[in-house]
Coordinates of C-alpha atoms in Angstrom, one line a residue:
Chain Q
M1 CA -19.2 -79.1 -79.4
A2 CA -20.9 -81.3 -76.9
T3 CA -24.6 -80.6 -76.7
S4 CA -25.5 -83.2 -74.2
K5 CA -28.1 -82.5 -71.6
T6 CA -25.8 -83.3 -68.6
P7 CA -25.6 -79.7 -67.3
Y8 CA -29.4 -79.4 -67.3
A9 CA -29.6 -82.8 -65.4
C10 CA -27.1 -81.5 -62.9
I11 CA -29.0 -78.2 -62.4
G12 CA -32.3 -80.1 -62.1
L13 CA -30.8 -82.5 -59.4
A14 CA -29.3 -79.4 -57.7
V15 CA -32.7 -77.6 -57.5
T16 CA -34.3 -80.7 -56.0
L17 CA -31.6 -81.2 -53.4
L18 CA -31.6 -77.5 -52.5
V19 CA -35.3 -77.4 -52.0
W20 CA -35.2 -80.6 -49.9
G21 CA -32.2 -79.4 -47.8
S22 CA -33.6 -75.9 -47.3
V23 CA -37.1 -77.0 -46.3
W24 CA -35.5 -79.5 -43.9
G25 CA -33.2 -76.8 -42.5
L26 CA -35.8 -74.1 -42.3
F27 CA -38.8 -76.0 -40.9
Y28 CA -37.8 -79.3 -39.4
A29 CA -34.3 -78.9 -37.9
P30 CA -34.3 -77.7 -34.3
A31 CA -33.2 -74.1 -33.5
E32 CA -29.6 -73.9 -32.3
T33 CA -28.9 -73.6 -28.6
Y34 CA -27.2 -70.2 -28.7
M35 CA -27.7 -68.8 -32.2
G36 CA -31.4 -69.6 -32.2
D37 CA -33.1 -69.5 -35.6
V38 CA -30.4 -67.3 -37.1
Q39 CA -28.3 -70.4 -37.3
R40 CA -30.5 -71.6 -40.2
I41 CA -28.7 -69.1 -42.4
M42 CA -25.7 -71.5 -42.1
Y43 CA -27.5 -74.1 -44.2
A44 CA -27.2 -71.8 -47.1
H45 CA -24.0 -70.0 -46.1
V46 CA -21.6 -72.9 -45.3
P47 CA -22.4 -74.9 -48.6
T48 CA -21.9 -71.6 -50.6
A49 CA -18.5 -71.1 -48.9
W50 CA -17.3 -74.6 -49.6
N51 CA -18.4 -74.5 -53.2
A52 CA -17.0 -71.0 -53.8
M53 CA -13.6 -72.2 -52.6
L54 CA -14.0 -75.3 -54.8
A55 CA -14.9 -73.3 -57.9
L56 CA -11.9 -71.0 -57.4
S57 CA -9.6 -73.9 -56.7
F58 CA -10.8 -75.4 -60.0
A59 CA -10.1 -72.1 -61.7
F60 CA -6.5 -72.4 -60.3
L61 CA -6.2 -75.9 -61.7
C62 CA -7.5 -74.7 -65.1
A63 CA -5.0 -71.9 -65.0
L64 CA -2.1 -74.3 -64.4
M65 CA -3.4 -76.6 -67.1
S66 CA -3.8 -73.6 -69.5
L67 CA -0.2 -72.5 -68.9
W68 CA 1.1 -76.0 -69.2
R69 CA -0.8 -77.2 -72.2
S70 CA -1.8 -74.0 -73.9
E71 CA -5.1 -75.4 -75.0
M72 CA -8.1 -73.1 -75.4
A73 CA -10.4 -75.7 -73.8
W74 CA -8.7 -75.0 -70.5
D75 CA -9.1 -71.3 -71.0
N76 CA -12.8 -71.7 -71.5
R77 CA -13.0 -73.7 -68.3
L78 CA -11.0 -71.1 -66.5
E79 CA -13.3 -68.3 -67.6
A80 CA -16.3 -70.4 -66.5
A81 CA -14.9 -71.4 -63.2
L82 CA -13.7 -67.8 -62.4
E83 CA -17.1 -66.3 -63.1
V84 CA -19.0 -68.9 -61.1
G85 CA -16.5 -68.6 -58.3
V86 CA -16.8 -64.8 -58.2
V87 CA -20.6 -65.0 -58.2
L88 CA -20.6 -67.5 -55.4
S89 CA -18.0 -65.5 -53.4
A90 CA -20.1 -62.3 -53.8
L91 CA -23.1 -64.2 -52.6
L92 CA -21.1 -65.5 -49.7
C93 CA -20.3 -61.9 -48.7
M94 CA -23.9 -60.9 -48.8
Q95 CA -25.0 -64.0 -46.7
G96 CA -22.2 -63.2 -44.3
A97 CA -23.4 -59.6 -43.9
I98 CA -26.9 -60.8 -43.3
W99 CA -25.7 -63.3 -40.7
A100 CA -23.4 -60.8 -39.0
K101 CA -26.2 -58.2 -38.4
P102 CA -28.3 -60.2 -35.8
T103 CA -25.3 -62.0 -34.4
W104 CA -22.6 -59.3 -34.0
G105 CA -24.9 -56.3 -34.4
V106 CA -23.1 -55.0 -37.5
W107 CA -23.5 -55.7 -41.1
W108 CA -19.8 -56.0 -41.7
D109 CA -17.3 -57.3 -39.3
W110 CA -13.6 -57.6 -40.2
D111 CA -13.7 -61.3 -39.7
P112 CA -10.8 -62.9 -41.6
R113 CA -12.9 -65.2 -43.6
L114 CA -15.5 -62.5 -44.6
T115 CA -12.7 -60.1 -45.4
T116 CA -10.7 -62.6 -47.4
T117 CA -13.8 -63.5 -49.4
A118 CA -14.4 -59.8 -50.2
V119 CA -10.7 -59.5 -51.3
M120 CA -11.1 -62.6 -53.4
V121 CA -14.2 -61.2 -55.1
F122 CA -12.2 -58.2 -56.2
A123 CA -9.0 -60.1 -57.1
F124 CA -10.7 -62.6 -59.3
G125 CA -13.3 -60.2 -60.5
A126 CA -10.5 -58.0 -61.8
I127 CA -9.2 -60.9 -63.9
L128 CA -12.7 -61.2 -65.5
A129 CA -12.4 -57.5 -66.2
L130 CA -8.9 -57.9 -67.7
R131 CA -10.4 -60.5 -70.0
Q132 CA -12.8 -58.0 -71.4
F133 CA -10.0 -55.6 -72.4
V134 CA -7.7 -58.0 -74.2
E135 CA -8.6 -58.8 -77.8
D136 CA -5.9 -61.4 -78.7
P137 CA -7.3 -64.8 -77.5
V138 CA -3.9 -66.3 -76.9
K139 CA -2.6 -63.4 -74.8
R140 CA -5.9 -63.3 -72.9
A141 CA -5.6 -66.9 -72.1
T142 CA -2.0 -66.6 -70.9
W143 CA -2.5 -63.4 -68.9
S144 CA -5.6 -64.5 -67.1
A145 CA -4.0 -67.8 -66.2
V146 CA -0.9 -66.0 -64.8
A147 CA -3.1 -63.6 -62.9
T148 CA -5.2 -66.5 -61.5
V149 CA -2.1 -68.3 -60.3
I150 CA -0.8 -65.2 -58.6
A151 CA -4.2 -64.3 -57.0
F152 CA -4.7 -67.8 -55.8
A153 CA -1.2 -67.8 -54.2
D154 CA -2.1 -64.5 -52.5
V155 CA -5.2 -65.8 -50.8
P156 CA -3.5 -67.5 -47.8
I157 CA -1.3 -64.4 -47.3
V158 CA -4.4 -62.2 -47.2
Y159 CA -6.2 -64.5 -44.8
F160 CA -3.3 -64.7 -42.3
S161 CA -2.6 -61.0 -42.5
V162 CA -6.2 -60.1 -41.9
R163 CA -6.5 -62.6 -39.1
W164 CA -3.4 -61.2 -37.4
W165 CA -4.5 -57.7 -38.0
N166 CA -8.0 -58.3 -36.5
S167 CA -7.0 -60.6 -33.6
L168 CA -5.2 -57.7 -32.0
H169 CA -8.6 -56.1 -31.4
Q170 CA -10.9 -59.0 -30.6
L171 CA -11.4 -62.7 -30.9
Q172 CA -14.4 -63.9 -32.8
S173 CA -16.3 -67.0 -31.7
S174 CA -16.7 -69.2 -34.7
P175 CA -20.1 -70.8 -35.5
E176 CA -18.5 -74.0 -36.7
T177 CA -19.7 -76.1 -33.8
V178 CA -22.4 -78.0 -35.6
S179 CA -24.1 -80.8 -33.8
K180 CA -25.4 -84.0 -35.4
A181 CA -29.0 -82.7 -35.8
F182 CA -27.7 -80.0 -38.1
H183 CA -25.6 -82.2 -40.4
W184 CA -28.2 -83.4 -42.8
P185 CA -29.6 -80.2 -44.2
L186 CA -26.1 -78.9 -44.4
R187 CA -24.9 -81.9 -46.4
I188 CA -27.9 -82.0 -48.7
N189 CA -27.5 -78.3 -49.5
A190 CA -23.7 -78.7 -50.0
F191 CA -24.3 -81.3 -52.6
G192 CA -27.1 -79.2 -54.1
I193 CA -24.9 -76.2 -54.6
L194 CA -22.1 -78.6 -55.8
F195 CA -24.3 -79.9 -58.6
L196 CA -25.5 -76.4 -59.4
M197 CA -21.9 -75.3 -59.6
I198 CA -21.0 -78.1 -61.9
G199 CA -24.0 -77.5 -64.2
L200 CA -23.4 -73.8 -64.3
I201 CA -19.6 -74.2 -65.0
S202 CA -20.1 -76.6 -67.8
L203 CA -22.8 -74.5 -69.4
R204 CA -20.7 -71.4 -69.0
T205 CA -17.7 -73.3 -70.5
R206 CA -19.9 -73.9 -73.6
V207 CA -20.7 -70.2 -73.9
A208 CA -17.0 -69.4 -73.7
A209 CA -16.2 -72.1 -76.3
L210 CA -18.9 -70.7 -78.7
R211 CA -17.5 -67.2 -78.3
R212 CA -13.9 -68.4 -78.9
E213 CA -15.1 -70.1 -82.0
E214 CA -16.6 -66.8 -83.2
E215 CA -13.4 -65.0 -82.5
L216 CA -11.1 -67.4 -84.2
A217 CA -13.3 -67.9 -87.2
P218 CA -15.5 -64.8 -87.5
P219 CA -18.7 -65.3 -89.5
L220 CA -18.0 -64.8 -93.1
P221 CA -19.5 -61.7 -94.6
E222 CA -22.7 -62.6 -96.5
T223 CA -22.2 -61.6 -100.1
A224 CA -25.0 -59.4 -101.5
P225 CA -27.1 -58.0 -98.6
R226 CA -24.3 -57.0 -96.3
R227 CA -22.3 -54.9 -98.8
A228 CA -25.0 -52.4 -99.7
P229 CA -25.3 -50.6 -96.3
I230 CA -21.5 -50.4 -95.8
A231 CA -21.1 -48.8 -99.2
E232 CA -23.8 -46.3 -98.4
G233 CA -22.2 -45.5 -95.1
A234 CA -18.9 -44.9 -96.9
R235 CA -20.4 -42.5 -99.4
S236 CA -22.2 -40.3 -96.9
Chain W
M1 CA -31.9 -61.4 -23.1
N2 CA -29.6 -62.9 -20.5
T3 CA -29.8 -66.4 -21.7
G4 CA -27.4 -65.5 -24.5
V5 CA -29.8 -67.0 -27.1
I6 CA -30.5 -64.7 -30.1
Q7 CA -34.2 -64.3 -30.2
G8 CA -36.1 -64.1 -33.4
G9 CA -34.1 -63.2 -36.4
W10 CA -36.4 -65.0 -38.9
E11 CA -36.4 -61.9 -41.1
F12 CA -32.7 -62.3 -41.5
V13 CA -33.1 -65.9 -42.3
W14 CA -35.7 -65.2 -45.0
A15 CA -33.5 -62.4 -46.4
A16 CA -30.5 -64.7 -46.7
Y17 CA -32.5 -67.4 -48.4
A18 CA -34.2 -64.9 -50.7
V19 CA -30.8 -63.3 -51.7
T20 CA -29.3 -66.7 -52.3
A21 CA -32.2 -67.9 -54.4
T22 CA -32.4 -64.6 -56.4
I23 CA -28.7 -64.5 -57.2
L24 CA -28.4 -68.1 -58.1
T25 CA -31.5 -68.1 -60.3
G26 CA -30.6 -64.8 -61.9
Y27 CA -27.1 -66.0 -62.7
G28 CA -28.3 -69.3 -64.0
L29 CA -30.8 -67.6 -66.3
S30 CA -28.2 -65.2 -67.5
I31 CA -25.9 -68.1 -68.5
F32 CA -28.7 -69.9 -70.2
S33 CA -29.7 -66.8 -72.2
R34 CA -26.1 -66.2 -73.2
Y35 CA -25.8 -69.8 -74.3
R36 CA -28.9 -69.5 -76.4
A37 CA -27.7 -66.3 -77.9
A38 CA -24.4 -67.8 -78.8
L39 CA -26.0 -70.8 -80.4
R40 CA -28.4 -68.6 -82.4
R41 CA -25.4 -66.5 -83.7
R42 CA -23.7 -69.7 -84.7
S43 CA -26.7 -71.0 -86.6
A44 CA -27.3 -67.6 -88.1
A45 CA -23.8 -67.8 -89.6
G46 CA -25.4 -70.1 -92.1
P47 CA -25.2 -73.8 -92.9
G48 CA -22.6 -73.1 -95.7
V49 CA -20.0 -72.1 -93.1
T50 CA -17.9 -75.1 -92.1
R51 CA -15.7 -74.9 -89.1
Chain O
M1 CA 24.0 -61.9 -64.0
T2 CA 25.7 -59.5 -66.4
H3 CA 22.4 -59.4 -68.3
L4 CA 20.6 -58.5 -65.2
L5 CA 23.1 -55.7 -64.6
A6 CA 22.8 -54.4 -68.1
A7 CA 19.0 -54.5 -67.9
L8 CA 19.2 -52.8 -64.5
R9 CA 21.3 -50.0 -66.0
K10 CA 18.8 -49.5 -68.8
D11 CA 15.9 -49.3 -66.3
F12 CA 17.7 -46.9 -64.0
L13 CA 18.6 -44.8 -66.9
L14 CA 15.0 -44.8 -68.0
Q15 CA 13.9 -43.8 -64.5
W16 CA 16.4 -41.0 -64.5
R17 CA 15.4 -39.6 -67.9
T18 CA 11.7 -39.6 -66.9
R19 CA 12.5 -37.8 -63.6
A20 CA 10.2 -34.9 -64.5
Q21 CA 7.3 -37.4 -64.4
A22 CA 8.5 -38.9 -61.1
I23 CA 8.4 -35.4 -59.6
A24 CA 4.9 -34.9 -60.9
V25 CA 3.8 -38.2 -59.3
Y26 CA 5.5 -37.2 -56.1
A27 CA 3.4 -34.0 -56.2
F28 CA 0.4 -36.1 -56.7
G29 CA 1.2 -38.2 -53.6
A30 CA 1.9 -35.2 -51.5
S31 CA -1.4 -33.6 -52.5
A32 CA -3.2 -36.8 -51.7
L33 CA -1.7 -36.6 -48.2
L34 CA -3.0 -33.1 -48.0
L35 CA -6.5 -34.2 -49.1
F36 CA -6.7 -37.0 -46.5
S37 CA -6.4 -34.4 -43.8
F38 CA -9.3 -32.5 -45.3
A39 CA -11.3 -35.7 -45.3
V40 CA -10.7 -36.4 -41.6
G41 CA -10.8 -32.9 -40.2
P42 CA -8.2 -30.7 -38.5
V43 CA -8.1 -32.6 -35.2
A44 CA -4.3 -33.1 -34.6
A45 CA -4.8 -36.3 -32.5
T46 CA -6.9 -38.1 -35.1
L47 CA -4.6 -37.1 -37.9
R48 CA -1.6 -38.3 -35.9
E49 CA -3.3 -41.6 -35.2
H50 CA -4.0 -42.3 -38.8
A51 CA -0.8 -40.9 -40.2
A52 CA 0.7 -44.3 -41.2
G53 CA -2.4 -45.3 -43.0
F54 CA -2.5 -42.0 -45.0
L55 CA 1.2 -42.3 -45.9
W56 CA 0.7 -45.8 -47.3
L57 CA -2.5 -44.9 -49.1
G58 CA -0.7 -42.0 -50.7
L59 CA 2.2 -44.2 -51.7
L60 CA -0.2 -46.9 -53.0
L61 CA -2.1 -44.4 -55.1
S62 CA 1.0 -42.8 -56.6
S63 CA 2.5 -46.3 -57.2
T64 CA -0.2 -47.1 -59.7
L65 CA 0.9 -44.1 -61.7
T66 CA 4.6 -45.0 -61.5
L67 CA 4.0 -48.6 -62.3
A68 CA 1.5 -48.0 -65.2
E69 CA 4.1 -45.8 -66.9
S70 CA 7.0 -48.1 -66.2
F71 CA 6.5 -50.1 -69.4
H72 CA 5.6 -47.0 -71.4
A73 CA 9.0 -46.9 -73.2
E74 CA 9.0 -50.6 -73.9
A75 CA 5.4 -50.6 -75.2
E76 CA 6.2 -47.9 -77.7
Q77 CA 7.5 -49.0 -81.1
H78 CA 7.6 -52.6 -80.1
A79 CA 10.8 -52.1 -78.0
L80 CA 9.8 -55.0 -75.7
E81 CA 9.8 -57.4 -78.7
G82 CA 13.2 -56.1 -79.6
L83 CA 14.5 -56.7 -76.1
L84 CA 13.1 -60.2 -76.1
L85 CA 14.9 -61.0 -79.4
L86 CA 18.2 -60.5 -77.5
P87 CA 19.8 -63.6 -75.9
V88 CA 18.6 -62.4 -72.5
A89 CA 16.4 -64.3 -70.1
P90 CA 13.1 -62.6 -69.8
A91 CA 13.4 -63.0 -66.0
A92 CA 16.4 -60.7 -66.1
L93 CA 14.3 -58.0 -67.8
Y94 CA 11.6 -58.5 -65.2
Y95 CA 13.9 -58.3 -62.2
A96 CA 15.7 -55.3 -63.5
K97 CA 12.4 -53.5 -64.1
A98 CA 11.0 -54.6 -60.7
L99 CA 14.1 -53.5 -58.9
A100 CA 14.1 -50.1 -60.6
N101 CA 10.4 -49.7 -59.7
A102 CA 11.1 -50.7 -56.1
A103 CA 13.9 -48.2 -56.0
A104 CA 11.7 -45.4 -57.4
L105 CA 8.8 -46.2 -55.0
S106 CA 11.1 -46.4 -52.0
L107 CA 12.5 -43.0 -52.9
M108 CA 9.0 -41.6 -53.3
G109 CA 8.0 -43.2 -50.0
A110 CA 11.0 -41.7 -48.2
A111 CA 10.3 -38.3 -49.7
L112 CA 6.7 -38.5 -48.5
I113 CA 7.7 -39.2 -44.9
P114 CA 8.6 -35.5 -44.3
V115 CA 5.2 -34.5 -45.7
M116 CA 3.6 -36.9 -43.3
V117 CA 5.6 -35.6 -40.4
I118 CA 4.7 -32.0 -41.1
L119 CA 1.1 -32.4 -41.9
Y120 CA 0.1 -35.0 -39.2
D121 CA 2.7 -34.2 -36.5
A122 CA 3.9 -37.8 -36.7
A123 CA 7.6 -37.4 -36.0
T124 CA 9.7 -40.4 -34.9
P125 CA 13.3 -40.8 -34.0
R126 CA 13.4 -44.3 -35.5
V127 CA 14.1 -43.2 -39.1
P128 CA 16.2 -46.2 -40.2
A129 CA 13.4 -48.6 -39.1
L130 CA 10.9 -46.5 -40.9
L131 CA 13.0 -46.5 -44.1
G132 CA 13.3 -50.2 -43.8
I133 CA 9.6 -50.6 -43.8
V134 CA 9.2 -48.2 -46.7
L135 CA 11.8 -50.3 -48.6
L136 CA 10.0 -53.6 -47.9
G137 CA 6.6 -52.2 -48.7
S138 CA 7.7 -50.7 -51.9
A139 CA 9.3 -54.0 -52.9
G140 CA 6.1 -55.7 -52.1
L141 CA 4.1 -53.3 -54.3
S142 CA 6.5 -53.4 -57.2
A143 CA 6.8 -57.2 -57.5
P144 CA 3.3 -57.9 -58.6
G145 CA 2.9 -54.4 -59.9
T146 CA 5.6 -54.7 -62.5
L147 CA 4.2 -58.0 -63.8
Y148 CA 0.7 -56.5 -64.1
A149 CA 2.1 -53.3 -65.7
A150 CA 3.7 -55.5 -68.4
M151 CA 0.3 -57.0 -69.1
T152 CA -1.8 -53.9 -68.9
S153 CA 0.6 -51.7 -70.9
Q154 CA -0.5 -53.7 -73.9
A155 CA -4.2 -53.8 -73.0
R156 CA -6.8 -51.2 -73.5
A157 CA -7.9 -49.2 -70.4
R158 CA -4.6 -49.8 -68.7
Q159 CA -5.0 -46.9 -66.2
T160 CA -8.1 -48.6 -64.8
L161 CA -7.0 -52.2 -65.1
L162 CA -3.7 -51.9 -63.2
P163 CA -5.1 -50.7 -59.9
L164 CA -8.1 -53.0 -60.3
L165 CA -5.8 -56.0 -60.5
L166 CA -3.2 -54.8 -58.0
F167 CA -5.1 -53.4 -55.1
P168 CA -6.7 -56.7 -53.9
L169 CA -3.4 -58.5 -54.2
V170 CA -1.4 -56.0 -52.1
V171 CA -3.9 -55.9 -49.2
P172 CA -1.3 -57.8 -47.0
V173 CA 1.4 -55.3 -47.9
L174 CA -0.9 -52.4 -47.0
L175 CA -2.0 -54.0 -43.7
A176 CA 1.5 -55.0 -42.6
A177 CA 3.2 -51.7 -43.7
V178 CA 0.6 -49.5 -42.1
K179 CA 0.7 -51.5 -38.9
A180 CA 4.5 -51.5 -38.7
T181 CA 4.7 -47.8 -39.6
S182 CA 2.1 -47.0 -37.0
L183 CA 4.0 -48.9 -34.3
I184 CA 7.2 -47.1 -35.2
I185 CA 5.5 -43.7 -34.8
H186 CA 3.4 -44.5 -31.7
G187 CA 5.7 -46.9 -29.9
D188 CA 5.8 -50.7 -29.9
P189 CA 5.3 -52.0 -26.3
M190 CA 4.6 -55.6 -27.4
G191 CA 7.4 -55.8 -30.0
Q192 CA 5.1 -56.5 -32.9
I193 CA 7.1 -54.7 -35.6
R194 CA 9.2 -57.8 -36.1
S195 CA 6.2 -60.0 -37.0
W196 CA 4.8 -57.4 -39.4
S197 CA 8.1 -57.0 -41.1
L198 CA 8.3 -60.8 -41.3
L199 CA 5.0 -60.8 -43.1
L200 CA 6.3 -58.2 -45.5
V201 CA 9.4 -60.4 -46.1
C202 CA 7.2 -63.5 -46.7
F203 CA 5.0 -61.6 -49.2
N204 CA 8.1 -60.3 -51.0
V205 CA 9.7 -63.8 -51.2
I206 CA 6.6 -65.4 -52.6
H207 CA 5.8 -62.7 -55.1
W208 CA 9.3 -61.9 -56.3
S209 CA 9.9 -65.6 -57.1
L210 CA 6.4 -66.3 -58.5
C211 CA 6.2 -63.2 -60.7
G212 CA 9.8 -63.7 -61.9
L213 CA 8.8 -67.3 -62.9
L214 CA 5.7 -66.2 -64.7
F215 CA 6.9 -63.1 -66.5
E216 CA 8.3 -65.0 -69.4
R217 CA 4.8 -66.3 -70.2
V218 CA 3.3 -62.8 -70.0
V219 CA 5.6 -61.3 -72.6
E220 CA 6.0 -64.2 -74.9
D221 CA 4.4 -63.9 -78.2

């Protein structure tokens, strides 16, 4: 069990970068021509989107490795990456809703990206739920890896079907046109969330590893003090 | 109104940043506390237990 | 191939012997269709407009019951382990079960169509096209559904887990099937049915091959 301080260093660096990038984005970057100040949400939203995709792609990689090598280490990483990916995707949906309200006038618009993200939250969140209900660690590892592979393969189909479905009603203008002045806060925050994600995933992997250790070798019953209450309970 | 520029909206910007900061901090703290709890359980298992 | 046929025969026999349950599930689906109209209100035009969506939601809800029970016989008394001891590829077991499920769901979908027509006044002369969409949609539901049923039949809380895992995955099936059915009922001036059916076919190809490939890992011990 590695107990190095690397995750904490990552998280510390991430916090520094995020504060720097956000202050720049909020107070020093110029307001966008059409979007006005609302555009500043993008400095948090776009980096979250990139890193959510990255975390879930890493989960997919872990699932493939877990199926191929059948090592518990990959299952621990899978659990960590799935959870971080789901949290980031859920956060992404909330930011998207907050951005949609002043821009499109509604909290939720059936924009393909927003909708696909919501579907992903449920698809990958369900795998985390599945893990809660399977006691056998080997089966849990295989099943969640299989489910992750299938859910990941499903994401492009969901995206295209929603895009097709929605494009029949309206065409959405995309806020991707970012000019030079907006690049720096975006990049700094992207690296900030990247380091935060790495730190959180590695810390969460340790939690998973410790739990797995407990499952595979449960704490031995202590001899004298533990027995008494059990015997009492059996008698009553 | 006719310029097409969205006026104001700072409350949405603050809301977005507040939600982001709250969720990320809360999630980070939850992982940290779970990590500490798992470590504590392991050391509570006693030094006699070898793994 | 002979293994697949033998397994197929077993699964169809199982479906036939549990037909009382299939009828109960059908009653559930039909009553769901009835309830949707209460939720929307007795305006004929609105009901007719959403008929396709209601039909597919009804089928989706009942499919979770059919699928969750489909591995019931195998989960009891370790029958699945026994089957896996036979010199049969696990993929054959999967495809047989998935085909039997697809057949059961298509039958149920086809049987729900008259209910939809009567309740929502959504008659259409293009019955073969409608049946084709029902077949494609049922196949799309049963490919991942059978795999997840194999998993959840051995887990706790399987009645909750199966829909939780399945619903997000089959969003494309629901979208495409509802759109295509709706176009069949209300007319298709721009010829979009073909593209929606193509989407269903793509979903089926991807999931039938991927799930068949992965099934062995799910049931191995």
